[in-house]
C-alpha cells in the first residue's frame, strides 16, 4: 500500500474516532458519571484512543512543541507521585486521566473549545470574508498612502496595515505572510535592511493580537477566564495597545533618522489617502458596525454574524463577479484552514489544563513563584515573564494564554495585582514570545519573505517591540493604564487615567529614542543612558514625584537636543 493511501486510511480512522468520541462525550456528560468505576470498558478505551489521537493531530497541524508539552504534563500526571517535596501528586491512572479529559470542562471538550466554536470561529470567518472582498489590499493601500511621505513611511504603513489585519487574524505568523508579502519588499527598496524590515512586520503583526476590539479572538478567552465582560476586556486592553503601536512608530522614526533613510517622494499620479478612503471607505464599515453593535448590548456572536452578512453584502455590491462557486469554495477552505489550528490548539491545550487541575500543579506553581518573589511584585513579574516567554515559544497565542492564565496569573493576583492587569500581563508576554528567539514563529515567517537572518531579525523585532516588554510591568503597579478603579471595582476613563496614559506614552517614546539613538539628532552613548533613566521615572508615574521629575527632565532634554542638533555631527553604530 502506498504512503498516500496509508495517510488517507489514517485520516478516515481519525474521523471515525472523533465522531465516536464526541458521541461518548455526550453520553458521559448526560449520565453525570463521577467516577471511572462506572465507565464501561468501551468508554475507557475510546477515551484513551482519543487523547492519543488529539496529540497526534496537534503534531500534524501545529508541529512538535504543543504536543511535546502535552506529553510532558501527562508524564508528570502519571509519575508525579514519585517526585519528592512540593511537586509530589496523588496517583492518577491512565483511564482516570483519559476519562477526566473527555468529560471535564477543563479537558479536551472544555471551555476553551467551547469559546472557539461559539466565538472564535465567527471572527475567523469574519476576517476571511473581509479579506475576500478586498479589505486586505485596501488596508495596505491606505496605510501606504497615509504614511508614505513621512520619515520611515513604508515601515509605518507596514505597522498599521499589519495591525488592522492582525487584530482579526489571530495569528502573528499568518499576518506577517499576508501583509509582509507587499510591505517587506517595499521597505527593502526604500533603504531598510532585510533584518529590520522583517523585524518591523513581525512586531506589528504580533501586536494585532492585543489590539481591541477583536484581539485575535483572545479577548473572548480572557472574558471567559476572568468573568469580565467582553466589552470591558476591550476597554482595559485599549490604552496599552495604543502605547505598543505608538512606541513602534517612534522607534521607526528614530531608526530611520539615525540610518539616514530618505523620505519616499510621492509620484504625482499616486492616489492620496483621502482618495483611497473615498473609494473604499465601506471596508471600515464592518469594523465600525461590529463595535457599535457590541456597545448597544447585542451578543458578541450575533454581532459577528451581522458583520459577516454586511461583508457579503458589500462584496456583492462592489464586485458580485468574485462570488463564483470556485472562489466561494476557496473562501470556505481558507476559513476552515485558519480555524483548524486555533480549534486544535484550544482542544489539545485542554490536556495541559486538565493535567494542571487534576494534579494541583497550578496552585503549586503559584505558591512556588509567590515564595520565590517574597511578596515583591517586580520579582514576581520578572519570574512570570520568563515563564510566559518560555511556554509561549512555538505555541499559538490562544493556547499560550489559556495555559498561562491557569499557571501564573493566579500567583500575581495573590499579591494584589488586579485581575485585568494580571491576565493582560501574561497575554502580552505570550504574544511577545512569537518574536523572541530562538523559537519565534512570526520572525520565521518574516525571514521567509525578507531573506534575513533569524537572530538579527529577532533582535530587531525585540527592539521595536520594546514597549511590549515594559508596558506589562507598568500595568502591575498602575491600574489607571487598564482604566481600572480599585476603590469602586469599576472600569472607566477619568483624569487619573489620562495623566497615567500621557506620562507612560512619553516614557515609551523616550525609551524608543534611547534604544535607537536619535532624538532631534544622533545621540551619544551617555545621552542614551540618561534618556533611559528619564524613561524609568516616567513609567513609574504611579509615584507622582517620579512622574513629575521625569516629565521635567524630558522637557529640559528635548530643548537641549533640539538646540544642539546642528552642533553635533557624526553617528555612532547601534
Coordinates of C-alpha atoms in Angstrom, one line a residue:
X1 CA 0.0 0.0 0.0
X2 CA 1.4 3.4 -1.0
X3 CA 2.2 6.1 1.6
X4 CA -0.7 8.3 0.4
X5 CA -3.2 5.5 0.8
X6 CA -1.9 4.8 4.3
X7 CA -2.3 8.5 5.1
X8 CA -5.9 8.6 3.8
X9 CA -6.7 5.4 5.8
X10 CA -5.3 7.1 8.9
X11 CA -7.4 10.2 8.3
X12 CA -10.5 8.1 7.9
X13 CA -9.8 6.3 11.1
X14 CA -9.2 9.6 12.9
X15 CA -12.6 11.0 11.6
X16 CA -14.4 7.9 12.8
X17 CA -12.7 8.0 16.2
X18 CA -13.6 11.7 16.5
X19 CA -17.3 11.0 15.8
X20 CA -17.4 8.1 18.2
X21 CA -15.6 10.1 20.9
X22 CA -17.9 13.1 20.5
X23 CA -20.9 10.7 20.9
X24 CA -19.5 9.2 24.0
X25 CA -18.8 12.6 25.5
X26 CA -22.5 13.5 25.1
X27 CA -23.4 10.1 26.7
X28 CA -21.0 10.5 29.6
X29 CA -21.9 14.1 30.4
X30 CA -25.6 13.4 30.3
X31 CA -25.1 10.4 32.6
X32 CA -23.5 12.6 35.3
X33 CA -20.9 9.9 35.9
X34 CA -18.4 11.0 38.6
X35 CA -16.0 8.0 38.8
X36 CA -14.2 5.8 36.4
X37 CA -15.6 2.8 38.2
X38 CA -18.9 3.4 36.4
X39 CA -17.5 3.9 32.9
X40 CA -17.8 1.0 30.5
X41 CA -14.6 -0.6 29.2
X42 CA -15.5 0.7 25.7
X43 CA -15.8 4.3 27.0
X44 CA -12.4 4.0 28.8
X45 CA -10.7 2.7 25.6
X46 CA -12.3 5.3 23.4
X47 CA -11.1 8.0 25.8
X48 CA -7.5 6.8 25.8
X49 CA -7.5 6.4 22.0
X50 CA -9.0 9.9 21.5
X51 CA -6.4 11.5 23.8
X52 CA -3.7 9.8 21.8
X53 CA -5.3 10.9 18.5
X54 CA -5.6 14.5 19.7
X55 CA -1.9 14.7 20.5
X56 CA -1.1 13.1 17.1
X57 CA -3.4 15.6 15.2
X58 CA -1.8 18.5 17.0
X59 CA 1.6 17.3 16.0
X60 CA 0.5 17.2 12.3
X61 CA -1.2 20.6 12.4
X62 CA 1.0 22.6 14.8
X63 CA 4.4 21.0 15.0
X64 CA 6.1 19.3 17.9
X65 CA 6.1 21.9 20.6
X66 CA 2.5 21.8 21.9
X67 CA 2.1 18.0 21.7
X68 CA 5.5 17.7 23.4
X69 CA 4.3 20.0 26.2
X70 CA 1.1 17.8 26.5
X71 CA 3.2 14.7 26.8
X72 CA 5.4 16.3 29.4
X73 CA 2.3 17.2 31.5
X74 CA 0.9 13.7 31.0
X75 CA 4.1 12.1 32.2
X76 CA 4.0 14.4 35.3
X77 CA 0.4 13.4 35.9
X78 CA 1.2 9.6 35.8
X79 CA 4.6 9.7 37.6
X80 CA 4.3 12.8 39.8
X81 CA 3.5 10.6 42.8
X82 CA 7.2 9.5 42.7
X83 CA 8.5 13.1 43.0
X84 CA 9.7 14.5 46.3
X85 CA 8.5 17.6 48.1
X86 CA 6.0 20.2 46.8
X87 CA 5.8 18.6 43.3
X88 CA 4.5 15.3 44.6
X89 CA 1.0 14.4 43.4
X90 CA -1.6 11.7 44.1
X91 CA -1.6 8.7 41.9
X92 CA -3.6 9.1 38.7
X93 CA -4.4 6.1 36.4
X94 CA -4.4 6.3 32.6
X95 CA -8.1 5.6 32.5
X96 CA -9.0 8.2 35.1
X97 CA -7.0 10.8 33.3
X98 CA -8.4 10.0 29.9
X99 CA -12.0 10.0 31.0
X100 CA -11.4 13.2 33.0
X101 CA -10.1 14.9 29.9
X102 CA -13.2 13.7 28.0
X103 CA -15.9 14.9 30.4
X104 CA -14.3 17.8 32.3
X105 CA -14.9 21.4 31.5
X106 CA -11.1 21.8 31.7
X107 CA -10.4 18.9 29.3
X108 CA -10.4 18.3 25.6
X109 CA -14.0 19.3 25.1
X110 CA -13.8 22.0 27.7
X111 CA -14.5 25.7 27.9
X112 CA -11.6 26.7 25.6
X113 CA -13.0 24.6 22.7
X114 CA -16.5 25.9 23.5
X115 CA -15.2 29.5 23.1
X116 CA -13.5 28.5 19.9
X117 CA -16.7 27.0 18.5
X118 CA -19.0 29.8 19.6
X119 CA -17.0 33.0 19.2
X120 CA -13.6 32.5 17.6
X121 CA -15.0 30.6 14.6
X122 CA -17.2 33.5 13.7
X123 CA -14.4 36.0 13.9
X124 CA -12.0 33.9 11.9
X125 CA -14.8 33.7 9.3
X126 CA -15.3 37.4 9.6
X127 CA -11.6 38.0 8.9
X128 CA -11.6 35.6 5.9
X129 CA -14.7 37.2 4.4
X130 CA -13.3 40.7 5.0
X131 CA -10.1 39.8 3.1
X132 CA -12.1 38.0 0.4
X133 CA -14.0 41.2 -0.5
X134 CA -10.7 43.2 -0.8
X135 CA -10.3 44.8 2.6
X136 CA -6.7 43.4 3.0
X137 CA -5.5 45.3 -0.1
X138 CA -7.4 48.4 1.0
X139 CA -5.8 48.4 4.4
X140 CA -2.3 48.2 2.9
X141 CA -3.0 50.8 0.3
X142 CA -4.5 53.4 2.7
X143 CA -1.7 52.9 5.2
X144 CA 0.9 53.3 2.5
X145 CA -0.7 56.5 1.2
X146 CA -1.2 57.9 4.7
X147 CA 2.4 57.3 5.8
X148 CA 4.3 57.2 2.6
X149 CA 5.6 60.7 2.6
X150 CA 7.0 60.8 6.2
X151 CA 10.2 59.5 7.6
X152 CA 10.1 55.8 7.6
X153 CA 6.8 55.9 5.7
X154 CA 6.8 52.4 4.2
X155 CA 7.6 50.9 7.6
X156 CA 4.8 53.0 9.2
X157 CA 2.5 51.6 6.5
X158 CA 3.6 48.1 7.3
X159 CA 2.9 48.7 11.0
X160 CA -0.6 49.9 10.7
X161 CA -1.7 47.6 7.8
X162 CA -0.3 44.7 9.9
X163 CA -2.2 45.9 12.9
X164 CA -5.5 46.1 11.0
X165 CA -5.0 42.6 9.6
X166 CA -3.6 41.1 12.8
X167 CA -6.4 42.1 15.1
X168 CA -8.9 40.0 13.1
X169 CA -6.5 37.3 12.0
X170 CA -5.5 35.7 15.3
X171 CA -2.0 34.6 14.2
X172 CA 1.1 36.7 14.0
X173 CA 2.8 34.4 11.5
X174 CA -0.2 34.4 9.2
X175 CA -0.5 38.2 9.3
X176 CA 3.3 38.5 8.5
X177 CA 2.7 36.4 5.4
X178 CA -0.4 38.4 4.4
X179 CA 0.9 41.9 4.9
X180 CA 4.6 41.3 4.7
X181 CA 4.4 40.0 1.1
X182 CA 3.9 43.6 0.0
X183 CA 5.4 45.7 2.8
X184 CA 8.7 43.9 3.4
X185 CA 10.0 44.3 -0.3
X186 CA 8.8 47.9 -0.3
X187 CA 10.8 48.7 2.9
X188 CA 13.9 47.0 1.5
X189 CA 13.6 49.1 -1.7
X190 CA 13.5 52.3 0.3
X191 CA 16.5 51.8 2.5
X192 CA 15.6 49.4 5.3
X193 CA 17.9 46.4 5.6
X194 CA 16.3 42.9 5.3
X195 CA 16.6 42.1 9.0
X196 CA 15.0 45.4 10.1
X197 CA 12.2 45.1 7.6
X198 CA 11.3 41.6 8.8
X199 CA 11.6 42.6 12.4
X200 CA 9.2 45.6 12.0
X201 CA 6.5 43.4 10.3
X202 CA 6.9 40.6 12.9
X203 CA 6.5 43.2 15.7
X204 CA 3.4 44.8 14.2
X205 CA 1.7 41.6 13.1
X206 CA 2.1 40.0 16.6
X207 CA 0.8 43.2 18.2
X208 CA -2.5 42.9 16.4
X209 CA -3.5 40.3 18.9
X210 CA -3.5 42.8 21.7
X211 CA -5.5 45.5 19.8
X212 CA -9.2 45.7 20.5
X213 CA -11.9 45.0 19.5
X214 CA -11.1 41.5 18.2
X215 CA -7.6 41.0 19.7
X216 CA -7.1 37.9 17.5
X217 CA -10.1 36.3 19.4
X218 CA -8.1 36.1 22.6
X219 CA -10.4 38.7 24.1
X220 CA -13.2 36.1 24.2
X221 CA -10.9 33.6 26.0
X222 CA -10.0 36.3 28.5
X223 CA -13.6 37.2 29.1
X224 CA -14.3 33.5 29.8
X225 CA -11.3 33.0 32.1
X226 CA -11.8 36.2 34.1
X227 CA -15.6 36.5 34.1
X228 CA -15.1 40.1 33.0
X229 CA -17.5 41.2 30.2
X230 CA -16.0 41.2 26.7
X231 CA -16.6 44.9 26.2
X232 CA -14.8 45.6 29.5
X233 CA -11.8 43.4 28.4
X234 CA -11.5 45.5 25.3
X235 CA -11.7 48.7 27.3
X236 CA -8.9 47.5 29.6
X237 CA -6.7 46.5 26.7
X238 CA -7.1 49.7 24.6
X239 CA -4.6 52.1 26.1
X240 CA -1.7 49.5 26.4
X241 CA -2.3 48.5 22.8
X242 CA -2.2 52.1 21.6
X243 CA 1.1 52.6 23.5
X244 CA 2.5 49.5 21.9
X245 CA 2.0 50.8 18.4
X246 CA 2.9 54.4 19.3
X247 CA 6.3 53.2 20.6
X248 CA 6.8 51.1 17.5
X249 CA 6.1 54.2 15.3
X250 CA 8.5 56.4 17.3
X251 CA 11.1 53.6 17.1
X252 CA 10.8 53.6 13.3
X253 CA 11.2 57.4 13.1
X254 CA 14.3 57.3 15.4
X255 CA 15.8 54.4 13.4
X256 CA 15.2 56.0 10.0
X257 CA 16.7 59.3 11.1
X258 CA 19.8 57.7 12.5
X259 CA 20.3 55.5 9.5
X260 CA 19.6 58.4 7.1
X261 CA 16.8 56.6 5.3
X262 CA 15.3 59.1 2.9
X263 CA 11.7 60.0 2.7
X264 CA 10.0 58.4 -0.3
X265 CA 8.9 61.0 -2.7
X266 CA 5.3 60.5 -3.9
X267 CA 4.6 60.5 -7.6
X268 CA 2.0 62.9 -9.0
X269 CA -0.3 60.1 -10.1
X270 CA -0.2 58.2 -6.8
X271 CA -3.6 58.3 -5.1
X272 CA -3.8 60.2 -1.7
X273 CA -5.1 58.6 1.4
X274 CA -8.3 60.7 1.0
X275 CA -8.8 59.4 -2.5
X276 CA -8.3 55.8 -1.4
X277 CA -10.6 56.3 1.5
X278 CA -13.3 57.8 -0.7
X279 CA -13.2 54.8 -3.0
X280 CA -13.0 52.1 -0.2
X281 CA -14.5 53.7 2.9
X282 CA -17.1 50.9 3.1
X283 CA -14.3 48.4 4.1
X284 CA -14.2 50.1 7.5
X285 CA -18.0 49.8 7.9
X286 CA -17.9 46.2 9.2
X287 CA -15.5 47.0 11.9
X288 CA -17.4 50.2 12.9
X289 CA -20.7 48.3 12.9
X290 CA -19.2 45.4 14.9
X291 CA -18.1 47.9 17.7
X292 CA -21.4 49.7 17.6
X293 CA -23.4 46.5 17.9
X294 CA -21.4 45.3 20.9
X295 CA -21.7 48.8 22.6
X296 CA -25.5 48.6 22.2
X297 CA -25.5 45.3 24.1
X298 CA -26.1 42.8 21.3
X299 CA -24.3 39.5 22.0
X300 CA -20.8 39.1 20.5
X301 CA -21.7 36.1 18.4
X302 CA -24.8 37.8 16.9
X303 CA -22.7 41.0 16.2
X304 CA -20.1 38.9 14.4
X305 CA -22.8 37.2 12.4
X306 CA -24.3 40.5 11.3
X307 CA -21.0 41.9 10.3
X308 CA -20.2 38.8 8.2
X309 CA -23.5 39.3 6.4
X310 CA -22.6 43.0 5.9
X311 CA -19.3 42.0 4.4
X312 CA -21.0 39.7 2.0
X313 CA -23.5 42.5 1.0
X314 CA -20.6 44.9 0.5
X315 CA -18.8 42.3 -1.7
X316 CA -21.9 41.7 -3.8
X317 CA -22.4 45.4 -4.4
X318 CA -18.8 46.3 -5.2
X319 CA -17.9 43.2 -7.3
X320 CA -20.5 40.4 -7.5
X321 CA -18.4 38.6 -10.1
X322 CA -15.9 37.5 -7.4
X323 CA -18.7 35.3 -5.9
X324 CA -18.1 32.3 -8.2
X325 CA -18.5 28.8 -7.0
X326 CA -14.7 28.2 -7.1
X327 CA -14.0 31.4 -5.1
X328 CA -16.6 30.6 -2.5
X329 CA -15.2 27.1 -2.0
X330 CA -11.7 28.6 -1.7
X331 CA -13.1 31.1 0.9
X332 CA -14.6 28.3 2.9
X333 CA -11.5 26.3 2.7
X334 CA -9.3 29.2 3.8
X335 CA -11.6 30.0 6.7
X336 CA -11.6 26.3 7.7
X337 CA -7.8 26.1 7.4
X338 CA -7.4 29.3 9.6
X339 CA -9.8 27.8 12.1
X340 CA -8.2 24.4 12.2
X341 CA -5.0 25.5 14.0
X342 CA -7.0 27.6 16.5
X343 CA -9.6 24.9 17.3
X344 CA -7.0 22.1 17.5
X345 CA -4.9 24.3 19.9
X346 CA -7.9 25.1 22.0
X347 CA -8.8 21.4 22.2
X348 CA -5.4 19.9 22.8
X349 CA -4.4 22.6 25.4
X350 CA -7.1 21.0 27.4
X351 CA -4.7 18.2 28.1
X352 CA -2.3 20.7 29.8
X353 CA -5.1 22.5 31.7
X354 CA -6.6 19.2 32.7
X355 CA -3.2 17.9 34.0
X356 CA -2.7 21.2 35.9
X357 CA -6.1 20.8 37.6
X358 CA -6.1 17.1 38.4
X359 CA -2.6 17.3 39.9
X360 CA -3.0 20.7 41.6
X361 CA 0.1 21.9 39.7
X362 CA -1.3 25.3 39.1
X363 CA -1.6 26.0 42.8
X364 CA 1.8 24.6 43.4
X365 CA 3.4 26.8 40.7
X366 CA 1.6 29.8 42.0
X367 CA 2.9 29.0 45.6
X368 CA 6.5 28.5 44.4
X369 CA 6.5 31.7 42.4
X370 CA 5.0 33.6 45.2
X371 CA 7.6 32.2 47.6
X372 CA 10.5 33.0 45.3
X373 CA 9.2 36.5 44.8
X374 CA 9.0 37.1 48.6
X375 CA 6.0 39.4 48.2
X376 CA 7.8 41.6 45.7
X377 CA 5.7 42.4 42.7
X378 CA 8.6 43.3 40.5
X379 CA 10.4 40.0 41.1
X380 CA 7.0 38.2 40.6
X381 CA 6.6 40.0 37.3
X382 CA 10.1 39.0 36.1
X383 CA 9.6 35.4 37.1
X384 CA 6.2 35.3 35.4
X385 CA 7.6 37.0 32.3
X386 CA 10.3 34.3 32.0
X387 CA 7.7 31.5 32.4
X388 CA 5.4 33.2 29.9
X389 CA 8.1 33.6 27.2
X390 CA 9.4 30.0 27.7
X391 CA 5.9 28.5 27.5
X392 CA 4.8 30.9 24.7
X393 CA 7.6 29.9 22.3
X394 CA 6.1 28.0 19.4
X395 CA 2.5 27.9 20.8
X396 CA -0.5 29.6 19.2
X397 CA -1.5 32.7 21.2
X398 CA -4.8 31.2 22.2
X399 CA -3.2 28.0 23.6
X400 CA -0.4 30.0 25.3
X401 CA -2.9 32.4 27.0
X402 CA -5.1 29.5 28.3
X403 CA -2.1 27.8 29.9
X404 CA -0.6 30.9 31.3
X405 CA -3.9 32.2 32.7
X406 CA -4.1 29.0 34.8
X407 CA -0.5 28.6 35.7
X408 CA 0.9 32.0 36.6
X409 CA -1.9 34.6 36.6
X410 CA -3.3 33.4 40.0
X411 CA 0.1 34.0 41.6
X412 CA 0.1 37.6 40.5
X413 CA -3.5 38.1 41.7
X414 CA -2.5 36.8 45.1
X415 CA 0.0 39.7 45.5
X416 CA -2.8 42.2 44.9
X417 CA -2.4 42.7 41.2
X418 CA -5.8 43.4 39.6
X419 CA -7.4 40.5 37.6
X420 CA -7.3 42.6 34.3
X421 CA -3.7 43.6 34.8
X422 CA -2.6 40.1 35.6
X423 CA -4.2 38.5 32.6
X424 CA -3.1 41.2 30.2
X425 CA 0.4 40.8 31.6
X426 CA 0.5 37.1 30.7
X427 CA -1.2 37.8 27.3
X428 CA 1.5 40.4 26.4
X429 CA 4.4 38.1 27.2
X430 CA 2.6 35.2 25.4
X431 CA 2.4 37.4 22.3
X432 CA 6.0 38.7 22.7
X433 CA 7.2 35.1 22.7
X434 CA 6.3 34.9 19.0
X435 CA 9.1 37.4 18.2
X436 CA 11.6 36.3 20.9
X437 CA 14.3 33.9 19.6
X438 CA 15.1 31.1 19.4
X439 CA 11.6 29.9 18.7
X440 CA 9.9 32.9 17.2
X441 CA 7.1 31.9 14.8
X442 CA 6.4 35.4 13.5
X443 CA 10.1 36.0 12.9
X444 CA 10.4 32.7 11.0
X445 CA 7.5 33.8 8.7
X446 CA 9.2 37.2 8.2
X447 CA 12.6 35.9 7.2
X448 CA 10.9 33.6 4.7
X449 CA 9.9 36.8 2.8
X450 CA 12.9 39.1 3.7
X451 CA 15.7 36.6 3.4
X452 CA 17.1 37.9 6.6
X453 CA 18.9 36.2 9.5
X454 CA 16.8 34.7 12.2
X455 CA 18.8 36.1 15.2
X456 CA 19.3 39.5 13.6
X457 CA 15.7 39.8 12.6
X458 CA 14.6 38.6 16.1
X459 CA 16.8 41.2 17.8
X460 CA 15.3 44.0 15.6
X461 CA 11.8 42.8 16.4
X462 CA 12.6 42.8 20.1
X463 CA 13.9 46.4 19.9
X464 CA 10.9 47.7 18.0
X465 CA 8.6 45.8 20.4
X466 CA 10.4 47.1 23.5
X467 CA 7.1 48.6 24.8
X468 CA 5.7 45.1 24.8
X469 CA 8.3 44.2 27.5
X470 CA 7.8 47.3 29.6
X471 CA 4.1 48.2 29.5
X472 CA 3.0 45.0 31.3
X473 CA 5.2 45.9 34.2
X474 CA 3.6 49.4 34.3
X475 CA 0.2 47.7 34.5
X476 CA 1.2 45.7 37.5
X477 CA 1.7 48.9 39.5
X478 CA -0.7 51.3 37.8
X479 CA -4.3 50.2 37.4
X480 CA -5.0 53.5 35.6
X481 CA -3.4 52.1 32.5
X482 CA -6.1 49.5 32.2
X483 CA -8.7 52.0 33.3
X484 CA -9.5 50.0 36.5
X485 CA -10.5 51.8 39.7
X486 CA -9.7 49.5 42.6
X487 CA -11.8 51.6 45.1
X488 CA -15.0 51.0 43.2
X489 CA -14.1 47.9 41.3
X490 CA -15.2 49.6 38.0
X491 CA -13.6 50.4 34.7
X492 CA -13.7 53.8 33.0
X493 CA -11.8 56.8 31.8
X494 CA -11.1 59.8 34.1
X495 CA -8.4 62.4 34.8
X496 CA -6.1 60.0 36.6
X497 CA -6.3 57.6 33.6
X498 CA -5.4 60.5 31.2
X499 CA -2.4 61.5 33.3
X500 CA -1.1 58.0 33.6
X501 CA -1.5 57.4 29.8
X502 CA 0.2 60.7 28.8
X503 CA 3.2 60.1 31.1
X504 CA 3.5 56.5 30.1
X505 CA 3.3 57.4 26.4
X506 CA 6.1 60.0 26.8
X507 CA 8.1 57.4 28.7
X508 CA 7.6 54.8 26.0
X509 CA 8.6 57.3 23.3
X510 CA 11.7 58.3 25.3
X511 CA 12.6 54.6 25.6
X512 CA 12.4 54.1 21.8
X513 CA 14.7 57.1 21.3
X514 CA 17.1 55.7 23.8
X515 CA 17.1 52.2 22.1
X516 CA 17.6 53.6 18.6
X517 CA 19.8 56.5 19.5
X518 CA 18.1 59.5 17.9
X519 CA 16.1 62.4 19.3
X520 CA 16.2 65.5 17.2
X521 CA 19.8 64.4 16.4
X522 CA 22.1 61.4 16.8
X523 CA 22.7 60.6 20.5
X524 CA 25.9 59.7 22.2
X525 CA 26.0 56.7 24.5
X526 CA 25.8 58.7 27.7
X527 CA 22.8 60.7 26.4
X528 CA 21.0 57.4 25.6
X529 CA 21.7 56.2 29.1
X530 CA 20.3 59.5 30.5
X531 CA 17.2 59.1 28.4
X532 CA 16.7 55.6 29.8
X533 CA 16.8 56.9 33.3
X534 CA 14.2 59.5 32.3
X535 CA 12.1 56.7 30.8
X536 CA 12.1 54.8 34.1
X537 CA 11.0 57.9 36.0
X538 CA 8.1 58.5 33.6
X539 CA 7.0 54.9 33.6
X540 CA 7.0 54.9 37.4
X541 CA 4.3 57.6 37.3
X542 CA 2.2 55.7 40.0
X543 CA 4.7 57.6 42.2
X544 CA 3.7 61.2 41.5
X545 CA 7.2 62.6 42.3
X546 CA 8.9 60.2 39.9
X547 CA 6.5 61.0 37.1
X548 CA 6.8 64.8 37.5
X549 CA 10.6 64.6 37.8
X550 CA 10.7 62.5 34.6
X551 CA 8.4 65.0 32.8
X552 CA 10.6 68.0 33.8
X553 CA 13.8 66.1 32.6
X554 CA 12.1 65.2 29.4
X555 CA 11.2 68.8 28.6
X556 CA 14.8 70.0 29.5
X557 CA 16.4 67.3 27.4
X558 CA 14.1 67.9 24.5
X559 CA 15.0 71.6 24.4
X560 CA 18.7 70.7 24.8
X561 CA 18.7 68.1 22.0
X562 CA 16.8 70.4 19.7
X563 CA 19.1 73.4 20.3
X564 CA 22.3 71.3 19.8
X565 CA 21.1 69.3 16.8
X566 CA 23.2 71.4 14.3
X567 CA 26.3 71.4 16.5
X568 CA 26.6 67.6 16.9
X569 CA 27.7 65.7 13.8
X570 CA 28.6 62.1 13.1
X571 CA 26.8 58.9 14.0
X572 CA 27.5 56.0 16.2
X573 CA 26.8 52.4 15.3
X574 CA 23.8 50.9 17.0

